[in-house]
Short mmCIF file of C-alpha atoms (C1' of nucleotides) in Angstrom, two decimals:
data_model
loop_
_atom_site.label_atom_id
_atom_site.label_comp_id
_atom_site.label_asym_id
_atom_site.label_seq_id
_atom_site.Cartn_x
_atom_site.Cartn_y
_atom_site.Cartn_z
CA MET K 1 -1.99 -27.83 12.21
CA SER K 2 -2.76 -28.39 8.61
CA ILE K 3 -1.75 -26.17 5.73
CA THR K 4 -1.77 -22.41 6.33
CA TYR K 5 -3.00 -19.64 4.06
CA ARG K 6 0.58 -18.42 3.88
CA GLU K 7 1.70 -21.74 2.46
CA VAL K 8 -1.12 -21.71 -0.06
CA LYS K 9 -0.27 -18.16 -1.03
CA ALA K 10 3.41 -18.95 -1.33
CA ASP K 11 2.71 -22.04 -3.41
CA ILE K 12 0.42 -20.22 -5.81
CA LEU K 13 2.91 -17.38 -6.09
CA ARG K 14 5.64 -19.91 -6.81
CA GLN K 15 3.57 -21.47 -9.56
CA ILE K 16 3.02 -18.06 -11.09
CA THR K 17 6.60 -16.84 -10.89
CA GLN K 18 7.97 -20.15 -12.16
CA GLY K 19 5.66 -20.09 -15.13
CA GLU K 20 3.48 -23.04 -14.19
CA LEU K 21 0.60 -20.61 -14.23
CA ALA K 22 1.01 -18.31 -17.19
CA PRO K 23 -0.01 -14.65 -17.07
CA GLY K 24 -3.54 -14.31 -18.34
CA SER K 25 -4.47 -17.90 -17.61
CA ALA K 26 -7.48 -18.85 -15.54
CA MET K 27 -7.03 -20.53 -12.17
CA PRO K 28 -9.14 -23.27 -10.62
CA ASN K 29 -11.99 -22.04 -8.47
CA GLU K 30 -11.76 -21.85 -4.70
CA VAL K 31 -13.61 -25.09 -4.08
CA ASP K 32 -11.27 -27.09 -6.31
CA LEU K 33 -8.17 -25.43 -4.93
CA ALA K 34 -9.29 -26.13 -1.38
CA ALA K 35 -9.80 -29.76 -2.29
CA SER K 36 -6.40 -30.06 -3.96
CA TYR K 37 -4.62 -28.40 -1.04
CA GLY K 38 -6.69 -30.41 1.41
CA CYS K 39 -7.76 -27.34 3.34
CA ALA K 40 -10.89 -25.31 3.94
CA ARG K 41 -12.17 -22.91 1.36
CA ALA K 42 -11.67 -19.96 3.69
CA THR K 43 -7.95 -20.70 3.74
CA VAL K 44 -7.69 -20.61 -0.03
CA ASN K 45 -9.89 -17.53 -0.04
CA ARG K 46 -7.56 -15.62 2.20
CA ALA K 47 -4.52 -16.58 0.15
CA MET K 48 -6.23 -15.55 -3.08
CA ARG K 49 -7.60 -12.36 -1.56
CA GLU K 50 -4.13 -11.28 -0.54
CA LEU K 51 -2.71 -12.12 -3.94
CA ALA K 52 -5.46 -10.05 -5.53
CA ASP K 53 -4.67 -7.24 -3.12
CA ASP K 54 -1.01 -7.45 -4.12
CA GLY K 55 -2.02 -7.00 -7.74
CA ILE K 56 -0.79 -10.47 -8.78
CA ILE K 57 -4.13 -11.97 -9.71
CA GLU K 58 -7.50 -10.63 -10.72
CA ARG K 59 -10.76 -11.94 -9.30
CA ARG K 60 -14.27 -11.46 -10.57
CA ARG K 61 -17.43 -13.10 -9.36
CA LYS K 62 -18.73 -15.70 -11.68
CA ALA K 63 -15.88 -15.05 -14.14
CA GLY K 64 -13.36 -16.62 -11.80
CA THR K 65 -9.75 -15.86 -11.01
CA ARG K 66 -6.94 -15.34 -13.45
CA VAL K 67 -3.30 -14.40 -13.31
CA ARG K 68 -2.92 -10.76 -14.26
CA GLN K 69 -1.46 -10.14 -17.69
CA ASN K 70 0.79 -7.43 -16.31
CA PRO K 71 1.00 -7.63 -12.55
CA ILE K 72 0.21 -4.29 -10.98
CA ARG K 73 3.38 -2.82 -9.61
CA GLN K 74 2.72 -0.83 -6.50
CA VAL K 75 4.62 0.25 -3.46
CA ARG K 76 3.63 1.44 -0.07
CA LEU K 77 5.17 4.73 0.78
CA ASN K 78 5.36 5.91 4.36
CA ILE K 79 4.86 9.60 4.90
CA PRO K 80 7.19 10.32 7.80
CA ILE K 81 7.31 13.27 10.11
CA VAL K 82 10.56 15.02 9.43
CA GLY K 83 11.89 14.65 12.97
CA GLN K 84 11.39 10.90 12.87
CA GLU K 85 12.83 10.72 9.37
CA ILE K 86 16.03 12.38 10.55
CA ALA K 87 16.19 10.29 13.70
CA GLU K 88 15.98 7.14 11.58
CA LEU K 89 18.99 8.34 9.63
CA GLY K 90 20.85 8.32 12.94
CA ALA K 91 21.31 12.07 12.83
CA SER K 92 20.49 14.68 15.43
CA TYR K 93 17.43 16.78 14.75
CA ARG K 94 17.10 20.49 15.19
CA TYR K 95 14.13 22.68 14.42
CA THR K 96 13.85 26.41 13.88
CA LEU K 97 10.85 28.63 13.39
CA VAL K 98 11.82 31.25 10.84
CA HIS K 99 8.62 33.12 10.27
CA SER K 100 5.16 33.06 11.78
CA GLN K 101 2.31 35.34 10.87
CA ALA K 102 -1.47 35.29 10.61
CA GLU K 103 -2.64 36.99 7.45
CA PRO K 104 -5.36 36.99 4.82
CA ALA K 105 -4.94 34.11 2.36
CA PRO K 106 -3.25 35.18 -0.87
CA ASP K 107 -5.17 34.48 -4.07
CA TRP K 108 -3.14 31.51 -5.27
CA LEU K 109 -3.59 29.83 -1.90
CA ARG K 110 -7.32 30.48 -1.78
CA ALA K 111 -7.64 28.49 -4.98
CA ARG K 112 -5.50 25.65 -3.69
CA MET K 113 -7.16 25.39 -0.34
CA ALA K 114 -10.67 26.24 -1.53
CA LEU K 115 -10.94 29.15 0.88
CA ASP K 116 -13.36 32.07 0.93
CA ARG K 117 -12.34 35.61 0.14
CA ASP K 118 -12.01 36.73 3.74
CA ASP K 119 -10.53 33.58 5.26
CA ARG K 120 -7.37 34.10 7.22
CA VAL K 121 -4.42 31.73 7.35
CA MET K 122 -1.41 31.16 9.55
CA HIS K 123 1.76 31.30 7.51
CA LEU K 124 4.76 29.48 8.99
CA ILE K 125 8.24 29.03 7.63
CA CYS K 126 10.40 26.51 9.41
CA MET K 127 13.74 24.82 8.95
CA HIS K 128 14.67 21.28 9.91
CA TYR K 129 18.31 20.38 10.38
CA ALA K 130 20.05 17.01 10.47
CA ASP K 131 23.35 17.01 12.35
CA GLY K 132 23.35 20.78 12.10
CA ALA K 133 23.05 20.88 8.31
CA PRO K 134 19.91 22.10 6.55
CA TYR K 135 17.67 19.15 5.75
CA GLN K 136 14.22 20.44 4.92
CA HIS K 137 12.54 23.78 4.40
CA GLU K 138 8.88 23.91 5.40
CA ASP K 139 6.55 26.55 4.05
CA ARG K 140 3.19 25.96 5.67
CA TRP K 141 -0.23 27.59 5.59
CA ILE K 142 -2.89 26.66 8.13
CA ASN K 143 -6.54 27.54 7.60
CA LEU K 144 -7.52 29.60 10.64
CA GLY K 145 -11.18 29.20 9.77
CA ALA K 146 -10.88 25.48 10.42
CA LEU K 147 -8.22 25.60 13.12
CA PRO K 148 -8.37 28.92 15.00
CA GLU K 149 -6.19 27.51 17.81
CA ALA K 150 -3.25 27.67 15.40
CA GLU K 151 -3.11 31.44 15.71
CA ASP K 152 -2.31 31.36 19.42
CA HIS K 153 -0.19 28.26 19.49
CA ASP K 154 3.51 28.73 19.97
CA PHE K 155 5.51 26.99 17.26
CA THR K 156 8.89 28.07 18.57
CA ASP K 157 9.89 24.73 20.00
CA THR K 158 8.03 22.11 18.01
CA GLY K 159 7.10 22.12 14.35
CA PRO K 160 3.59 22.61 13.05
CA ASN K 161 3.56 19.08 11.67
CA GLU K 162 3.92 17.55 15.13
CA TRP K 163 1.26 19.88 16.48
CA LEU K 164 -1.11 19.13 13.62
CA VAL K 165 -0.85 15.35 13.81
CA SER K 166 -1.63 15.47 17.50
CA THR K 167 -4.40 18.06 17.14
CA VAL K 168 -6.10 16.72 14.01
CA PRO K 169 -4.97 13.15 13.43
CA PHE K 170 -6.89 11.08 10.86
CA THR K 171 -7.12 13.55 8.03
CA ASP K 172 -7.25 12.98 4.29
CA ALA K 173 -4.45 14.29 2.16
CA GLN K 174 -3.21 14.75 -1.35
CA ILE K 175 0.52 14.60 -1.85
CA SER K 176 2.61 15.40 -4.86
CA PHE K 177 6.31 15.08 -5.64
CA HIS K 178 8.17 17.21 -8.11
CA ALA K 179 11.41 19.06 -8.79
CA VAL K 180 11.91 22.80 -8.40
CA ALA K 181 14.80 25.18 -8.90
CA ALA K 182 16.11 26.82 -5.75
CA ASP K 183 15.17 30.49 -5.63
CA THR K 184 17.26 32.98 -3.70
CA SER K 185 15.42 32.34 -0.48
CA LEU K 186 15.48 28.53 -0.66
CA ALA K 187 19.14 28.57 -1.68
CA GLY K 188 19.90 30.63 1.40
CA TYR K 189 18.00 28.40 3.78
CA LEU K 190 19.21 25.12 2.34
CA GLY K 191 22.77 26.19 1.72
CA CYS K 192 22.83 25.49 -2.00
CA ALA K 193 23.26 27.55 -5.14
CA GLU K 194 20.43 29.47 -6.71
CA GLY K 195 18.91 27.39 -9.50
CA ASP K 196 19.95 24.07 -7.98
CA PRO K 197 17.40 21.30 -8.57
CA LEU K 198 15.56 20.45 -5.36
CA PHE K 199 13.09 17.72 -4.51
CA GLN K 200 9.84 19.16 -3.24
CA THR K 201 6.73 17.64 -1.71
CA GLU K 202 3.41 19.44 -1.60
CA ARG K 203 0.64 18.29 0.68
CA THR K 204 -2.91 19.46 1.14
CA THR K 205 -4.80 18.08 4.10
CA TRP K 206 -8.54 17.91 4.73
CA LEU K 207 -10.74 16.98 7.63
CA GLU K 208 -14.33 16.21 6.79
CA GLY K 209 -14.23 18.28 3.63
CA ARG K 210 -12.55 21.33 5.17
CA THR K 211 -9.04 22.20 4.12
CA ILE K 212 -6.77 22.22 7.12
CA THR K 213 -3.33 22.94 5.79
CA PHE K 214 -1.18 23.25 2.71
CA VAL K 215 2.54 22.72 2.94
CA GLN K 216 5.55 22.76 0.66
CA LEU K 217 8.45 20.70 1.94
CA THR K 218 11.68 21.32 0.08
CA TYR K 219 14.60 19.03 0.78
CA ARG K 220 18.30 19.69 0.73
CA ARG K 221 20.06 19.10 -2.53
CA GLY K 222 20.44 15.45 -3.48
CA HIS K 223 17.59 14.15 -1.33
CA ARG K 224 16.02 10.88 -2.45
CA VAL K 225 12.85 9.09 -1.57
CA THR K 226 13.42 5.36 -1.77
CA MET K 227 11.00 2.45 -1.86
CA GLN K 228 11.10 -1.31 -2.36
CA TYR K 229 8.63 -3.76 -3.81
CA MET J 1 -27.35 -11.02 6.76
CA SER J 2 -26.20 -9.56 10.01
CA ILE J 3 -23.55 -6.91 10.52
CA THR J 4 -20.65 -6.88 8.09
CA TYR J 5 -16.96 -6.49 8.78
CA ARG J 6 -17.10 -3.25 6.78
CA GLU J 7 -19.70 -1.85 9.13
CA VAL J 8 -17.66 -2.87 12.14
CA LYS J 9 -14.57 -1.32 10.61
CA ALA J 10 -16.42 1.88 9.76
CA ASP J 11 -17.88 2.10 13.24
CA ILE J 12 -14.54 1.62 14.96
CA LEU J 13 -12.94 4.15 12.62
CA ARG J 14 -15.72 6.59 13.42
CA GLN J 15 -15.14 6.14 17.13
CA ILE J 16 -11.46 6.82 16.63
CA THR J 17 -11.80 9.85 14.36
CA GLN J 18 -14.52 11.37 16.53
CA GLY J 19 -12.40 11.01 19.60
CA GLU J 20 -14.50 8.41 21.42
CA LEU J 21 -11.42 6.23 21.31
CA ALA J 22 -8.41 8.37 22.09
CA PRO J 23 -5.03 7.81 20.44
CA GLY J 24 -2.94 5.54 22.63
CA SER J 25 -5.93 4.05 24.40
CA ALA J 26 -6.53 0.32 24.62
CA MET J 27 -9.49 -1.23 22.86
CA PRO J 28 -11.70 -4.07 24.08
CA ASN J 29 -10.58 -7.51 23.00
CA GLU J 30 -12.09 -9.30 20.03
CA VAL J 31 -14.40 -11.51 22.06
CA ASP J 32 -15.96 -8.53 23.83
CA LEU J 33 -16.26 -6.50 20.65
CA ALA J 34 -17.92 -9.41 18.88
CA ALA J 35 -20.40 -9.67 21.72
CA SER J 36 -21.15 -5.96 21.69
CA TYR J 37 -21.62 -5.88 17.92
CA GLY J 38 -23.57 -9.11 18.04
CA CYS J 39 -21.41 -10.81 15.42
CA ALA J 40 -18.81 -13.55 15.21
CA ARG J 41 -15.26 -12.99 16.35
CA ALA J 42 -13.98 -13.58 12.81
CA THR J 43 -15.95 -10.56 11.65
CA VAL J 44 -14.41 -8.31 14.25
CA ASN J 45 -11.04 -9.85 13.51
CA ARG J 46 -11.20 -8.92 9.87
CA ALA J 47 -12.23 -5.37 10.64
CA MET J 48 -9.42 -4.99 13.16
CA ARG J 49 -6.88 -6.65 10.90
CA GLU J 50 -7.62 -4.18 8.13
CA LEU J 51 -7.44 -1.23 10.50
CA ALA J 52 -4.07 -2.49 11.67
CA ASP J 53 -3.00 -2.86 8.06
CA ASP J 54 -4.06 0.72 7.39
CA GLY J 55 -1.83 1.85 10.25
CA ILE J 56 -4.72 3.13 12.39
CA ILE J 57 -4.40 0.67 15.25
CA GLU J 58 -1.66 -1.50 16.64
CA ARG J 59 -2.18 -5.12 17.64
CA ARG J 60 -0.02 -7.41 19.71
CA ARG J 61 -0.84 -10.87 20.93
CA LYS J 62 -1.57 -10.98 24.56
CA ALA J 63 -0.99 -7.24 24.88
CA GLY J 64 -4.19 -6.45 22.99
CA THR J 65 -5.11 -3.72 20.56
CA ARG J 66 -4.66 -0.01 20.97
CA VAL J 67 -5.22 3.07 18.86
CA ARG J 68 -1.91 4.24 17.43
CA GLN J 69 -0.49 7.36 19.02
CA ASN J 70 0.37 8.75 15.60
CA PRO J 71 -1.43 6.90 12.87
CA ILE J 72 0.98 5.70 10.23
CA ARG J 73 0.46 7.75 7.13
CA GLN J 74 1.06 5.71 4.06
CA VAL J 75 0.01 5.76 0.44
CA ARG J 76 -0.06 3.17 -2.24
CA LEU J 77 1.80 4.30 -5.28
CA ASN J 78 1.23 2.61 -8.60
CA ILE J 79 4.26 2.23 -10.79
CA PRO J 80 2.85 2.69 -14.25
CA ILE J 81 4.31 1.79 -17.59
CA VAL J 82 4.88 5.03 -19.40
CA GLY J 83 2.62 4.19 -22.34
CA GLN J 84 -0.29 3.50 -20.03
CA GLU J 85 0.50 6.59 -17.97
CA ILE J 86 0.25 8.76 -21.08
CA ALA J 87 -2.88 7.01 -22.30
CA GLU J 88 -4.54 7.72 -18.96
CA LEU J 89 -3.79 11.40 -19.44
CA GLY J 90 -5.85 11.14 -22.60
CA ALA J 91 -2.85 11.93 -24.76
CA SER J 92 -1.46 10.06 -27.74
CA TYR J 93 1.68 8.04 -27.09
CA ARG J 94 4.73 7.85 -29.30
CA TYR J 95 7.92 5.97 -28.66
CA THR J 96 11.37 6.36 -30.18
CA LEU J 97 14.49 4.31 -29.77
CA VAL J 98 17.40 6.71 -29.71
CA HIS J 99 20.36 4.50 -28.98
CA SER J 100 20.90 0.79 -28.61
CA GLN J 101 24.19 -0.90 -27.98
CA ALA J 102 25.60 -3.92 -26.20
CA GLU J 103 28.76 -3.04 -24.33
CA PRO J 104 30.84 -3.89 -21.26
CA ALA J 105 29.31 -2.46 -18.10
CA PRO J 106 30.94 0.80 -17.01
CA ASP J 107 32.39 0.86 -13.51
CA TRP J 108 29.68 2.96 -11.86
CA LEU J 109 27.02 0.62 -13.24
CA ARG J 110 28.84 -2.51 -12.10
CA ALA J 111 28.63 -1.21 -8.57
CA ARG J 112 24.94 -0.36 -8.85
CA MET J 113 23.93 -3.60 -10.47
CA ALA J 114 26.38 -5.82 -8.59
CA LEU J 115 27.91 -7.10 -11.82
CA ASP J 116 31.20 -8.89 -12.44
CA ARG J 117 34.12 -7.30 -14.19
CA ASP J 118 33.45 -8.87 -17.57
CA ASP J 119 29.63 -8.72 -17.58
CA ARG J 120 28.13 -7.09 -20.63
CA VAL J 121 25.05 -4.93 -20.66
CA MET J 122 22.58 -3.65 -23.22
CA HIS J 123 22.43 0.12 -23.12
CA LEU J 124 19.23 1.67 -24.47
CA ILE J 125 18.18 5.28 -24.68
CA CYS J 126 14.54 5.90 -25.52
CA MET J 127 12.15 8.79 -25.65
CA HIS J 128 8.47 8.74 -24.85
CA TYR J 129 6.21 11.47 -26.22
CA ALA J 130 2.72 12.58 -25.19
CA ASP J 131 0.76 14.32 -27.94
CA GLY J 132 4.01 14.79 -29.79
CA ALA J 133 5.78 16.60 -26.96
CA PRO J 134 8.66 15.02 -25.02
CA TYR J 135 7.32 13.32 -21.91
CA GLN J 136 9.97 11.00 -20.55
CA HIS J 137 13.60 10.18 -21.27
CA GLU J 138 14.58 6.59 -20.55
CA ASP J 139 18.19 5.59 -20.01
CA ARG J 140 18.22 1.84 -19.49
CA TRP J 141 20.82 -0.82 -18.87
CA ILE J 142 19.93 -4.51 -19.11
CA ASN J 143 22.20 -7.20 -17.68
CA LEU J 144 23.01 -9.49 -20.62
CA GLY J 145 24.35 -12.12 -18.23
CA ALA J 146 20.86 -12.55 -16.82
CA LEU J 147 18.87 -11.78 -19.98
CA PRO J 148 20.93 -12.63 -23.08
CA GLU J 149 17.81 -12.44 -25.29
CA ALA J 150 17.87 -8.68 -24.84
CA GLU J 151 20.87 -8.39 -27.17
CA ASP J 152 18.97 -9.75 -30.16
CA HIS J 153 15.60 -8.26 -29.40
CA ASP J 154 14.47 -5.38 -31.56
CA PHE J 155 13.45 -2.39 -29.47
CA THR J 156 12.59 -0.18 -32.42
CA ASP J 157 8.84 -0.40 -32.07
CA THR J 158 8.13 -1.12 -28.43
CA GLY J 159 9.98 0.11 -25.39
CA PRO J 160 12.20 -2.10 -23.23
CA ASN J 161 9.83 -1.69 -20.31
CA GLU J 162 6.97 -3.41 -22.15
CA TRP J 163 9.32 -6.15 -23.28
CA LEU J 164 10.73 -6.65 -19.80
CA VAL J 165 7.40 -6.87 -18.01
CA SER J 166 6.24 -9.52 -20.44
CA THR J 167 9.54 -11.41 -20.43
CA VAL J 168 10.35 -11.25 -16.73
CA PRO J 169 7.20 -10.32 -14.83
CA PHE J 170 7.23 -10.75 -11.04
CA THR J 171 10.54 -9.14 -10.20
CA ASP J 172 11.67 -7.28 -7.10
CA ALA J 173 12.65 -3.67 -7.43
CA GLN J 174 14.04 -0.67 -5.63
CA ILE J 175 12.80 2.72 -6.73
CA SER J 176 13.98 6.16 -5.85
CA PHE J 177 12.71 9.63 -6.65
CA HIS J 178 14.87 12.71 -6.76
CA ALA J 179 15.54 15.96 -8.61
CA VAL J 180 18.34 16.49 -11.14
CA ALA J 181 19.50 19.39 -13.26
CA ALA J 182 19.09 18.93 -17.02
CA ASP J 183 22.45 18.39 -18.69
CA THR J 184 22.96 19.31 -22.32
CA SER J 185 21.76 15.97 -23.56
CA LEU J 186 18.64 15.79 -21.40
CA ALA J 187 17.78 19.40 -22.19
CA GLY J 188 17.93 18.55 -25.88
CA TYR J 189 15.77 15.48 -25.60
CA LEU J 190 13.19 16.98 -23.29
CA GLY J 191 13.09 20.38 -24.88
CA CYS J 192 14.02 22.38 -21.81
CA ALA J 193 16.87 24.62 -20.82
CA GLU J 194 20.16 23.28 -19.52
CA GLY J 195 20.12 23.36 -15.74
CA ASP J 196 16.34 23.10 -15.48
CA PRO J 197 15.17 21.05 -12.50
CA LEU J 198 13.78 17.69 -13.60
CA PHE J 199 12.04 14.94 -11.71
CA GLN J 200 13.87 11.65 -12.06
CA THR J 201 13.07 8.09 -11.08
CA GLU J 202 15.71 5.41 -10.73
CA ARG J 203 14.77 1.77 -10.62
CA THR J 204 16.83 -1.35 -10.13
CA THR J 205 15.11 -4.67 -10.75
CA TRP J 206 16.06 -8.15 -9.58
CA LEU J 207 14.87 -11.64 -10.27
CA GLU J 208 15.86 -14.25 -7.74
CA GLY J 209 18.86 -12.27 -6.59
CA ARG J 210 20.17 -11.44 -10.05
CA THR J 211 20.09 -7.86 -11.21
CA ILE J 212 18.03 -7.59 -14.39
CA THR J 213 17.98 -3.94 -15.22
CA PHE J 214 18.75 -0.44 -14.03
CA VAL J 215 16.89 2.51 -15.48
CA GLN J 216 16.80 6.27 -15.08
CA LEU J 217 13.51 7.82 -16.11
CA THR J 218 13.64 11.59 -16.43
CA TYR J 219 10.40 13.44 -16.92
CA ARG J 220 9.65 16.64 -18.78
CA ARG J 221 9.88 19.83 -16.84
CA GLY J 222 7.07 20.32 -14.31
CA HIS J 223 6.13 16.67 -13.98
CA ARG J 224 4.41 15.68 -10.76
CA VAL J 225 3.68 12.40 -9.09
CA THR J 226 0.43 12.67 -7.19
CA MET J 227 -1.10 10.44 -4.53
CA GLN J 228 -4.06 10.47 -2.17
CA TYR J 229 -4.61 9.01 1.26
"C1'" DT G 1 -32.66 -8.75 -34.01
"C1'" DC G 2 -32.81 -6.85 -29.62
"C1'" DC G 3 -33.88 -6.78 -24.91
"C1'" DC G 4 -35.15 -8.44 -20.57
"C1'" DC G 5 -35.65 -12.10 -17.27
"C1'" DT G 6 -33.92 -15.90 -14.95
"C1'" DG G 7 -30.76 -19.48 -13.49
"C1'" DA G 8 -26.38 -20.72 -12.14
"C1'" DA G 9 -21.50 -20.07 -11.14
"C1'" DA G 10 -17.92 -18.13 -8.40
"C1'" DG G 11 -16.26 -15.11 -5.33
"C1'" DA G 12 -17.45 -12.36 -0.77
"C1'" DT G 13 -18.57 -12.76 3.65
"C1'" DA G 14 -20.81 -14.51 8.21
"C1'" DT G 15 -20.81 -18.07 11.94
"C1'" DA G 16 -19.43 -21.16 15.63
"C1'" DG G 17 -16.02 -23.67 17.38
"C1'" DA G 18 -11.30 -25.26 17.91
"C1'" DC G 19 -6.49 -25.03 18.26
"C1'" DA G 20 -1.89 -22.37 17.62
"C1'" DT G 21 1.27 -18.87 18.94
"C1'" DA G 22 3.27 -15.03 21.13
"C1'" DA G 23 4.12 -12.59 25.04
"C1'" DG G 24 2.93 -10.32 29.57
"C1'" DG G 25 2.95 -11.59 34.36
"C1'" DT G 26 3.87 -14.26 38.35
"C1'" DG G 27 5.84 -17.28 41.53
"C1'" DG G 28 9.56 -19.95 42.87
"C1'" DA G 29 14.41 -21.17 42.63
"C1'" DA G 30 19.16 -19.64 42.69
"C1'" DT S 1 17.51 -9.54 44.08
"C1'" DT S 2 17.64 -11.72 39.66
"C1'" DC S 3 16.14 -14.76 36.43
"C1'" DC S 4 13.77 -18.55 34.47
"C1'" DA S 5 9.73 -21.70 33.93
"C1'" DC S 6 5.08 -21.71 33.43
"C1'" DC S 7 0.34 -20.07 33.17
"C1'" DT S 8 -2.86 -17.10 31.12
"C1'" DT S 9 -4.66 -14.27 27.73
"C1'" DA S 10 -5.32 -11.91 23.30
"C1'" DT S 11 -4.59 -12.31 18.77
"C1'" DG S 12 -3.79 -15.50 14.73
"C1'" DT S 13 -5.50 -18.99 11.97
"C1'" DC S 14 -8.16 -23.25 10.30
"C1'" DT S 15 -12.50 -25.88 9.60
"C1'" DA S 16 -17.00 -26.63 7.95
"C1'" DT S 17 -21.05 -24.72 6.56
"C1'" DA S 18 -24.27 -21.36 5.01
"C1'" DT S 19 -25.91 -17.28 2.78
"C1'" DC S 20 -25.28 -13.11 -0.08
"C1'" DT S 21 -23.94 -10.64 -4.23
"C1'" DT S 22 -22.35 -10.01 -8.62
"C1'" DT S 23 -22.33 -11.19 -13.14
"C1'" DC S 24 -22.17 -14.30 -17.13
"C1'" DA S 25 -25.00 -16.85 -20.27
"C1'" DG S 26 -28.96 -18.59 -22.19
"C1'" DG S 27 -33.89 -18.55 -23.23
"C1'" DG S 28 -38.08 -16.39 -24.36
"C1'" DG S 29 -40.81 -12.65 -25.88
"C1'" DA S 30 -41.49 -8.28 -28.51
#
DNA sequence: TCCCCTGAAAGATATAGACATAAGGTGGAA
DNA sequence: TTCCACCTTATGTCTATATCTTTCAGGGGA
């Protein structure tokens, strides 16, 4: 076959990284590039589209394509399910349900989850262990108005995350990362000292505009989230 | 024009989220889908390719396409330059160079950056302020073997990050997020108490296999990194 | 001078057809 | 029975061409 879009992409990327195409400079248009590579315009288009998607170049109709002044640096971050995360570490996974109760939503949670005054929630506290050692503390609230089945479901054996992803896959979510100090309770569960700095993830999940669940995931001391780009 | 790949994608996604196509189930092949949508195979292909890229479906030659059992949850995370990050908050940005010295690489850093025994590094400590308040503490090491210009460059007015992205754009990097306790020095710089939990980012950057720089970015107390998907 | 309309440029996308590649499945040989 | 060669099939990609959409730039009118 003739030249592939991967080769075109690689060649353009090479020209950019080796300085033949300076940041900020304009590139030839698709028609000319196709002619110079001796391929169809669609091939060049796909190469350029992917480069634009990667944040390397910037494309605008009529204005043409140029090398970005400062390439956008972005990474893709996988949001794992804790059981899988631990399995990928090569460790054995154990789950425990610590607390499980349906109750009216406290005020702070009503604000976070955009709930009404009389909405009830399922409050679950769970622990996830890797090779027997505490790995993650899960403090989860499920909106019983949106998911009444949660009240009767038995979370003794499998975590709410597993149940949720199989019951309501394809949700929208907002995630945030931050650091917290271990309070007495977290220190007890995670086997660290009170006041220790812990990495915490918060996640709110929606389905078609309705809040499904809010969860705080607190990791054992020293946990890192790592990415490449 | 006839049906677009976006419409095809949206329709397939709708079928999946509304349960018409169950997780794990096989989908019709591209030729059949194209016929049923009354469009070209390339149109269906693009829709399916993007869905696969989004982690919704799984495609294998010959085996066909099926809806993923558990959709891959992933987010794109932009790695901002601190000045831009602060500007986007609508705050004023101020930068200070605290410390700047060329020195032999300490042992722990040689391991991290894969340096030789006699490699020298540029050690920079900087502070970034938002509306006058401490925002981020930057502790950076630049490999002078790979970037000798760094020794003579003046970092008084602009941060090393800005200089690096304009000098060596298009690098590879590994990033990690974690929580640390503020030591005396960090507490002083960031205006928090010793022992406070702080969100920290570590980043190692390479260019063609050579380590360029290693940096620890520690944020003010309460900082969050937020993402949507 | 300012504003709106129009033409043209360049990317975005659709189409039909062809060939490439990977991999599941099957039948025959060992 | 086991295993390998081969056939088939679904996705992957390229070509050539056409149309659509966005947007810049220039001209004309108020």
